[in-house]
Amino acid sequence: MIRRDYLIVGAGVGGASVCEGIRQYDKKGSVMMVGNEGVLAYSRPMALKQCLGRGSPKLEEAAYLPEAWFENERIDVRLATQVTQLDIERRIAVLSTGQAVEFRKACLAMGSRARRLPVAGASLGNIFYLRTARDVLALREVAEQEVAIVVVGGGCIAAESAALLSEFPKARVTLLHRGKHLWGRRLDEQTAAWLTDYFTARGVKMLMGETLNGFEGGMVLKNVQTKSGLRVPAGGVVTALGVDLNLGLVAGTPLGYPHGTPVNDFLETDEKGIFAVGDVAAYPDRHFGVPRRLDYFDGIVAQGQLAGANLTAKKRQRFEWLPHRKLSFFDLKFDFLGDFSKPPNRVEIEGDRAGKEFVVRYYQLDILMGILFCNQPAEVVQSAREELVNRPRELKKQAAWTLAQTR
Ligand SMILES: Cc1cc2nc3c(=O)[nH]c(=O)nc-3n(C[C@H](O)[C@H](O)[C@H](O)COP(=O)(O)OP(=O)(O)OC[C@H]3O[C@@H](n4cnc5c(N)ncnc54)[C@H](O)[C@@H]3O)c2cc1C
């Protein structure tokens, strides 16, 4: 039997940063990290930009940590290997190689996969569900040749992909979204409308208010069909319709909730010694009183490093994180600070949308919930954090109460 002190399931940025956190406090404990992709952790946002950007992609620049780091730190990395079974009570995992591994503590970092809708033609050729660098490289090859590309979705990955694809010399890009505007669920109507128009001005055809019905073609895609009966010719499609969590390994257990593995402030599950980080982990957000999953790079690195430290038991830190997602495309750089999960009932704008430099504050019942920054320097974003972190004591109490009700 292979025995390890720590088992990390998933070798994405979540898993890799857990290894960093462990090694900060435990230099000797044996660590195994198992990942079913054939490569070490890399930044998926950077890979998307590299693979769809100008010039040949330099994927090595997207690597999160060099291979030498894992060797020097004696991390037993098993790539292209799946953890197929996990018995948490007996602390035994089975790998796709057939080996069994006995572990003392573990961290779940299995991430997520692009959602596939059960619509007609969903598995035709030239339909892309972006997750790995390989997926994006395959899309690039098609985008270099095909004229009509349709992006389906209205969130961050849809916006970023449509913007990058529109820079391909031959490509004519259409973005199809069931909402009235791009990012309409996150932003106020005027800002979402401004952003939608911005894409139009950059040559992307914006088909708003249209719901995907299915894909048509023989083996290979020909048209995208909408529920209203539109047929949009397409040589390639990107479907960016959200993600499904990779929780099959713990399905049917209290760690396998569809909305994420519940963890406490220390990122530990109800099973002592079993932690979870990244896309799969639902942690208590004390700032806003909601269970939250982080689905962006910087936050996951912070989570992984902290969970790793806590796994060693030489440190016990709470994960207190103000949500902060960064995103950039065209000549726009956005910082989303705070909570954008519910529509605001009041907004305040500073600056000028047309001038592409502005800040919007989002309120619910006069409580500041989130701040959107467009093309603002890091110092401006940093100094505004205090406004959200230092919200009145009563709000924090209320947040704690709401969280207690959701447990
Ligand atoms: C196209 C794209 C664009 C993005 N753009 C941005 C952006 O601009 N900004 C930003 O902040 N974030 C962005 N993100 C999100 C960010 O990359 C993810 O939230 C982050 O990668 C999640 O890290 P993770 O380690 O939790 O999961 P993952 O990166 O998904 O890693 C988990 C790994 O575990 C593997 N795995 C699953 N089950 C098993 C098992 N049983 N055994 C072994 N291995 C297993 C998975 O295959 C995967 O390799 C983007 C993501 C994508 C896909």
XYZ file of C-alpha atoms and ligand atoms in Angstrom:
460
model
C 0.000 0.000 0.000
C 1.219 3.520 -0.843
C 1.007 5.746 2.259
C 0.997 9.539 2.219
C 0.428 12.170 4.889
C -1.453 14.430 2.488
C -3.461 13.593 -0.621
C -4.520 16.412 -2.951
C -7.208 15.444 -5.456
C -6.951 17.692 -8.531
C -3.787 19.323 -9.872
C -5.179 22.673 -11.006
C -4.242 25.974 -9.412
C -6.250 25.042 -6.305
C -4.351 21.770 -5.776
C -0.945 23.286 -6.564
C -1.402 26.159 -4.130
C -2.414 23.675 -1.403
C 0.993 22.028 -1.925
C 2.644 25.445 -1.462
C 0.718 26.022 1.760
C 1.691 22.604 3.129
C 5.358 23.100 2.365
C 5.408 26.465 4.064
C 4.771 24.751 7.412
C 5.648 21.099 6.892
C 8.869 20.400 4.997
C 8.915 16.674 5.635
C 5.375 15.277 5.388
C 4.732 13.138 2.308
C 2.436 14.798 -0.238
C 0.753 13.261 -3.277
C -1.119 15.439 -5.785
C -3.206 13.587 -8.380
C -4.540 15.286 -11.508
C -6.261 13.814 -14.533
C -4.944 16.413 -16.990
C -1.559 15.639 -18.478
C 0.032 18.928 -17.406
C 0.886 20.800 -14.225
C -1.347 23.632 -13.020
C -1.537 26.717 -15.194
C -3.557 29.893 -15.225
C -6.629 29.152 -17.358
C -7.311 32.885 -17.924
C -3.761 33.419 -19.151
C -3.936 30.303 -21.341
C -7.142 31.618 -22.935
C -5.421 34.918 -23.746
C -2.264 33.207 -24.995
C -4.061 30.671 -27.185
C -6.491 33.143 -28.735
C -4.121 36.091 -28.759
C -1.844 37.314 -31.525
C 1.400 35.441 -32.173
C 2.164 31.873 -31.225
C 0.991 30.860 -27.761
C 3.682 30.622 -25.088
C 1.904 28.300 -22.722
C 4.927 27.962 -20.475
C 4.237 31.556 -19.358
C 0.849 30.463 -18.019
C 2.364 27.769 -15.732
C 1.509 28.393 -12.109
C 4.677 26.827 -10.653
C 7.673 25.336 -12.498
C 8.103 21.564 -12.530
C 11.356 22.012 -10.592
C 9.418 23.423 -7.650
C 7.470 20.176 -7.209
C 10.685 18.147 -7.553
C 12.621 20.274 -5.072
C 9.757 20.152 -2.584
C 9.400 16.378 -3.045
C 5.763 16.515 -4.039
C 4.707 13.206 -5.560
C 2.792 14.481 -8.598
C 0.698 11.986 -10.549
C -0.508 13.555 -13.788
C -2.915 11.988 -16.318
C -4.238 9.987 -13.369
C -7.741 10.023 -11.944
C -8.765 9.385 -8.367
C -11.571 6.929 -9.080
C -12.703 6.142 -5.519
C -12.366 7.906 -2.213
C -13.260 6.217 1.064
C -13.151 9.052 3.540
C -13.853 6.939 6.609
C -11.043 4.492 5.880
C -8.845 7.200 4.348
C -8.121 5.240 1.208
C -8.144 6.456 -2.406
C -8.010 4.343 -5.544
C -6.255 5.709 -8.623
C -6.991 5.006 -12.295
C -3.622 3.211 -12.391
C -5.177 0.612 -10.072
C -3.076 1.676 -7.065
C -4.575 2.273 -3.632
C -3.278 5.141 -1.496
C -3.736 5.418 2.245
C -3.694 9.021 3.451
C -3.962 10.892 6.747
C -5.474 14.109 5.425
C -6.827 15.201 2.069
C -7.927 18.217 0.111
C -10.552 18.174 -2.627
C -9.568 20.473 -5.514
C -11.326 18.872 -8.474
C -12.551 22.085 -10.102
C -15.324 22.174 -12.663
C -16.055 21.540 -16.318
C -17.878 23.577 -18.963
C -21.616 22.888 -18.868
C -23.105 20.996 -21.804
C -26.765 21.641 -22.397
C -28.875 18.680 -23.466
C -29.888 20.308 -26.751
C -30.030 18.806 -30.241
C -26.647 18.565 -31.958
C -24.612 19.320 -28.823
C -21.868 16.882 -29.842
C -21.431 17.965 -33.466
C -17.910 18.809 -34.643
C -16.622 22.386 -34.181
C -18.574 23.046 -30.976
C -16.161 24.056 -28.218
C -16.616 23.803 -24.465
C -13.643 25.713 -23.128
C -11.785 24.451 -20.087
C -8.272 23.340 -20.919
C -5.528 24.945 -22.995
C -6.046 22.098 -25.486
C -9.693 23.086 -25.910
C -8.653 26.663 -26.635
C -5.887 25.627 -29.061
C -8.424 23.528 -30.976
C -10.741 26.539 -31.152
C -7.893 28.710 -32.411
C -7.264 26.376 -35.337
C -10.912 26.620 -36.363
C -11.070 30.388 -35.825
C -8.098 30.831 -38.161
C -10.096 29.282 -40.991
C -13.771 29.735 -40.312
C -15.559 32.960 -41.029
C -18.674 32.675 -38.890
C -18.092 32.028 -35.192
C -20.909 32.124 -32.651
C -20.327 32.497 -28.923
C -23.273 31.378 -26.787
C -23.503 32.838 -23.278
C -23.540 36.157 -21.488
C -20.966 35.876 -18.706
C -17.244 36.458 -18.268
C -15.904 33.640 -20.452
C -18.387 34.460 -23.242
C -17.326 38.121 -23.222
C -13.626 37.335 -23.112
C -13.808 34.697 -25.866
C -15.944 36.878 -28.167
C -13.539 39.799 -27.726
C -10.473 37.652 -28.477
C -12.100 35.897 -31.441
C -13.169 39.202 -32.982
C -9.476 40.048 -33.437
C -8.968 37.102 -35.823
C -8.618 38.581 -39.316
C -11.164 36.303 -41.019
C -13.646 35.835 -38.189
C -17.108 37.366 -38.028
C -18.245 36.879 -34.466
C -21.819 36.746 -33.192
C -22.603 36.615 -29.478
C -25.918 35.019 -28.635
C -27.356 35.580 -25.174
C -30.804 35.099 -23.705
C -30.552 38.216 -21.508
C -31.239 41.744 -22.673
C -27.585 42.766 -22.230
C -24.216 41.210 -21.642
C -23.530 40.781 -17.886
C -27.091 41.910 -17.256
C -27.319 39.777 -14.128
C -24.256 41.336 -12.529
C -24.494 44.966 -13.532
C -26.993 47.807 -13.617
C -28.926 48.186 -16.849
C -27.036 51.242 -18.177
C -23.586 49.769 -17.652
C -24.652 46.409 -19.133
C -26.184 48.230 -22.137
C -23.003 50.290 -22.564
C -20.899 47.126 -22.532
C -23.175 45.416 -25.065
C -22.911 48.439 -27.373
C -19.155 48.434 -26.888
C -18.982 44.930 -28.354
C -21.171 46.012 -31.270
C -18.856 48.950 -31.944
C -15.951 46.506 -32.009
C -17.624 44.491 -34.756
C -19.250 41.718 -32.710
C -22.847 41.070 -33.724
C -24.838 41.025 -30.496
C -27.954 38.807 -30.648
C -29.538 39.605 -27.294
C -32.768 38.103 -25.965
C -32.269 34.891 -27.948
C -32.222 31.479 -26.274
C -30.265 28.558 -27.677
C -32.489 25.801 -29.019
C -29.904 23.524 -30.604
C -27.248 23.008 -33.221
C -27.821 21.837 -36.777
C -25.486 20.063 -39.180
C -24.354 16.654 -40.402
C -21.268 15.531 -38.517
C -20.144 19.129 -38.376
C -22.003 22.190 -37.210
C -23.759 24.375 -39.781
C -26.225 26.542 -37.882
C -27.097 27.599 -34.388
C -30.828 27.554 -33.869
C -32.615 29.783 -31.371
C -35.939 29.191 -29.630
C -37.467 32.067 -31.587
C -36.684 30.154 -34.813
C -33.572 32.075 -35.939
C -30.896 30.080 -37.760
C -27.449 31.613 -37.394
C -24.860 30.135 -39.786
C -21.767 29.035 -37.884
C -18.517 27.288 -38.753
C -17.585 27.168 -35.077
C -19.314 27.703 -31.749
C -18.090 28.446 -28.248
C -20.619 27.476 -25.597
C -19.967 29.403 -22.400
C -23.023 28.553 -20.355
C -21.544 28.125 -16.897
C -19.903 25.146 -15.252
C -20.745 21.882 -13.522
C -18.668 20.961 -10.495
C -16.477 17.853 -10.582
C -17.992 16.296 -7.483
C -18.739 12.817 -8.854
C -16.081 11.350 -6.549
C -18.015 12.389 -3.437
C -21.529 12.206 -4.927
C -24.127 11.000 -2.464
C -22.033 12.050 0.560
C -22.367 15.284 2.586
C -19.306 16.554 0.667
C -21.057 16.254 -2.682
C -23.733 18.948 -2.560
C -24.572 20.170 -6.086
C -23.666 23.750 -5.114
C -20.286 22.797 -3.711
C -18.575 20.996 -0.853
C -19.455 22.858 2.355
C -16.399 23.952 4.342
C -15.985 26.047 7.489
C -13.963 29.234 7.988
C -10.800 27.121 7.999
C -11.768 25.487 4.669
C -12.231 22.142 6.426
C -15.293 19.975 5.759
C -17.358 18.334 8.477
C -14.997 15.375 8.045
C -12.004 16.226 10.192
C -8.800 16.458 8.148
C -10.628 16.688 4.809
C -10.465 20.145 3.240
C -11.774 21.597 -0.027
C -10.665 24.553 -2.161
C -11.273 26.220 -5.495
C -14.299 25.873 -7.735
C -15.715 22.986 -5.652
C -15.562 24.611 -2.187
C -18.552 26.493 -0.705
C -17.120 28.576 2.158
C -18.911 30.963 4.538
C -18.380 34.508 3.289
C -18.512 36.538 6.505
C -18.535 39.859 4.660
C -21.849 39.201 2.931
C -23.400 36.394 4.952
C -23.653 33.876 2.143
C -22.041 30.549 1.322
C -19.815 31.373 -1.635
C -17.760 29.539 -4.213
C -14.737 31.326 -5.644
C -14.311 30.762 -9.344
C -11.387 32.987 -10.101
C -7.667 32.642 -10.050
C -6.362 35.002 -7.325
C -8.957 33.982 -4.767
C -8.299 30.299 -5.345
C -4.553 30.734 -4.887
C -5.191 32.466 -1.544
C -7.607 29.693 -0.543
C -5.223 26.897 -1.541
C -2.257 28.367 0.330
C -4.334 28.861 3.459
C -5.935 25.389 3.296
C -2.470 23.868 2.842
C -1.198 25.657 5.947
C -4.259 24.532 7.935
C -3.848 20.938 6.753
C -0.482 20.785 8.533
C -2.205 21.783 11.819
C 0.824 23.995 12.519
C -1.282 26.958 11.565
C -4.998 27.545 11.908
C -6.160 30.543 9.915
C -9.616 31.673 8.879
C -10.305 32.372 5.234
C -11.511 35.970 5.213
C -11.610 37.151 1.646
C -13.271 40.063 -0.006
C -14.452 38.779 -3.396
C -12.377 40.418 -6.136
C -12.534 39.209 -9.725
C -10.319 40.749 -12.385
C -11.074 40.587 -16.064
C -9.781 42.317 -19.167
C -10.518 42.335 -22.894
C -10.301 44.850 -25.747
C -8.964 47.989 -24.054
C -11.136 47.465 -20.955
C -9.916 46.286 -17.559
C -12.527 45.441 -14.953
C -12.272 44.802 -11.221
C -15.370 43.412 -9.505
C -15.024 43.996 -5.782
C -17.660 42.616 -3.425
C -20.927 40.842 -4.081
C -22.681 41.023 -7.461
C -24.995 38.068 -6.991
C -28.207 40.064 -6.591
C -29.521 42.973 -8.669
C -28.900 46.368 -7.045
C -31.749 48.728 -6.200
C -29.521 51.783 -6.369
C -26.285 52.601 -8.167
C -23.888 55.522 -8.066
C -21.533 56.194 -10.928
C -18.334 58.224 -10.806
C -16.638 59.061 -14.081
C -17.815 58.490 -17.564
C -18.776 55.254 -19.341
C -18.136 56.793 -22.758
C -14.625 57.737 -21.640
C -14.081 54.105 -20.498
C -12.920 55.191 -17.034
C -15.491 54.883 -14.294
C -16.486 53.366 -10.972
C -19.997 52.118 -10.153
C -21.147 51.434 -6.592
C -23.997 48.934 -6.165
C -26.382 49.156 -3.218
C -29.183 47.014 -1.868
C -31.445 48.834 0.545
C -28.747 51.490 0.899
C -26.138 48.920 1.839
C -23.019 48.961 -0.306
C -22.646 45.473 -1.836
C -20.182 45.789 -4.682
C -17.972 48.192 -6.599
C -17.173 47.866 -10.286
C -14.023 49.552 -11.569
C -13.404 50.114 -15.255
C -9.823 50.991 -16.226
C -8.855 52.148 -12.742
C -5.347 51.918 -11.267
C -4.699 49.199 -8.685
C -4.273 51.823 -5.914
C -7.828 53.104 -6.482
C -9.216 49.564 -6.265
C -7.100 48.789 -3.217
C -8.156 51.867 -1.284
C -11.858 51.214 -1.976
C -11.629 47.794 -0.283
C -11.974 49.495 3.079
C -15.467 50.716 2.162
C -16.640 47.118 1.879
C -14.481 45.547 4.584
C -15.357 48.148 7.203
C -19.100 48.047 6.770
C -20.998 48.741 9.987
C -20.898 46.194 12.817
C -24.685 45.636 12.543
C -24.252 44.445 8.958
C -21.603 41.970 10.027
C -23.882 40.665 12.760
C -26.707 40.336 10.271
C -24.390 38.502 7.848
C -23.364 36.074 10.606
C -27.002 35.438 11.448
C -27.948 34.791 7.794
C -25.051 32.368 7.433
C -26.064 30.511 10.565
C -29.527 29.979 9.048
C -28.035 28.469 5.881
C -25.905 25.852 7.671
C -11.712 29.505 -20.299
C -11.615 30.028 -18.868
C -11.392 31.379 -18.647
C -11.282 31.867 -17.341
N -11.041 33.196 -17.152
C -10.813 33.645 -15.898
C -10.419 35.008 -15.675
O -10.313 35.802 -16.618
N -10.133 35.390 -14.395
C -10.194 34.503 -13.362
O -9.876 34.884 -12.224
N -10.613 33.224 -13.530
C -10.910 32.769 -14.772
N -11.283 31.468 -14.962
C -11.591 30.620 -13.801
C -10.412 29.928 -13.164
O -9.480 29.526 -14.112
C -10.928 28.730 -12.389
O -11.842 29.178 -11.424
C -9.790 27.972 -11.728
O -8.986 27.379 -12.721
C -10.319 26.875 -10.807
O -9.228 26.239 -10.187
P -9.427 24.820 -9.499
O -8.055 24.368 -9.121
O -10.488 24.893 -8.473
O -10.010 23.884 -10.643
P -9.369 23.409 -12.014
O -8.482 24.439 -12.582
O -10.536 22.950 -12.823
O -8.474 22.172 -11.588
C -9.014 20.964 -11.110
C -8.312 19.815 -11.762
O -8.702 18.604 -11.120
C -8.961 17.615 -12.108
N -9.808 16.555 -11.540
C -11.155 16.559 -11.360
N -11.558 15.405 -10.792
C -10.449 14.661 -10.612
C -10.214 13.362 -10.072
N -11.207 12.607 -9.603
N -8.950 12.882 -10.064
C -7.927 13.634 -10.543
N -8.088 14.878 -11.054
C -9.321 15.385 -11.090
C -9.606 18.425 -13.210
O -9.613 17.753 -14.437
C -8.695 19.654 -13.217
O -7.528 19.404 -13.968
C -11.414 30.971 -16.251
C -11.660 29.602 -16.484
C -11.758 29.135 -17.779
C -12.005 27.666 -18.015
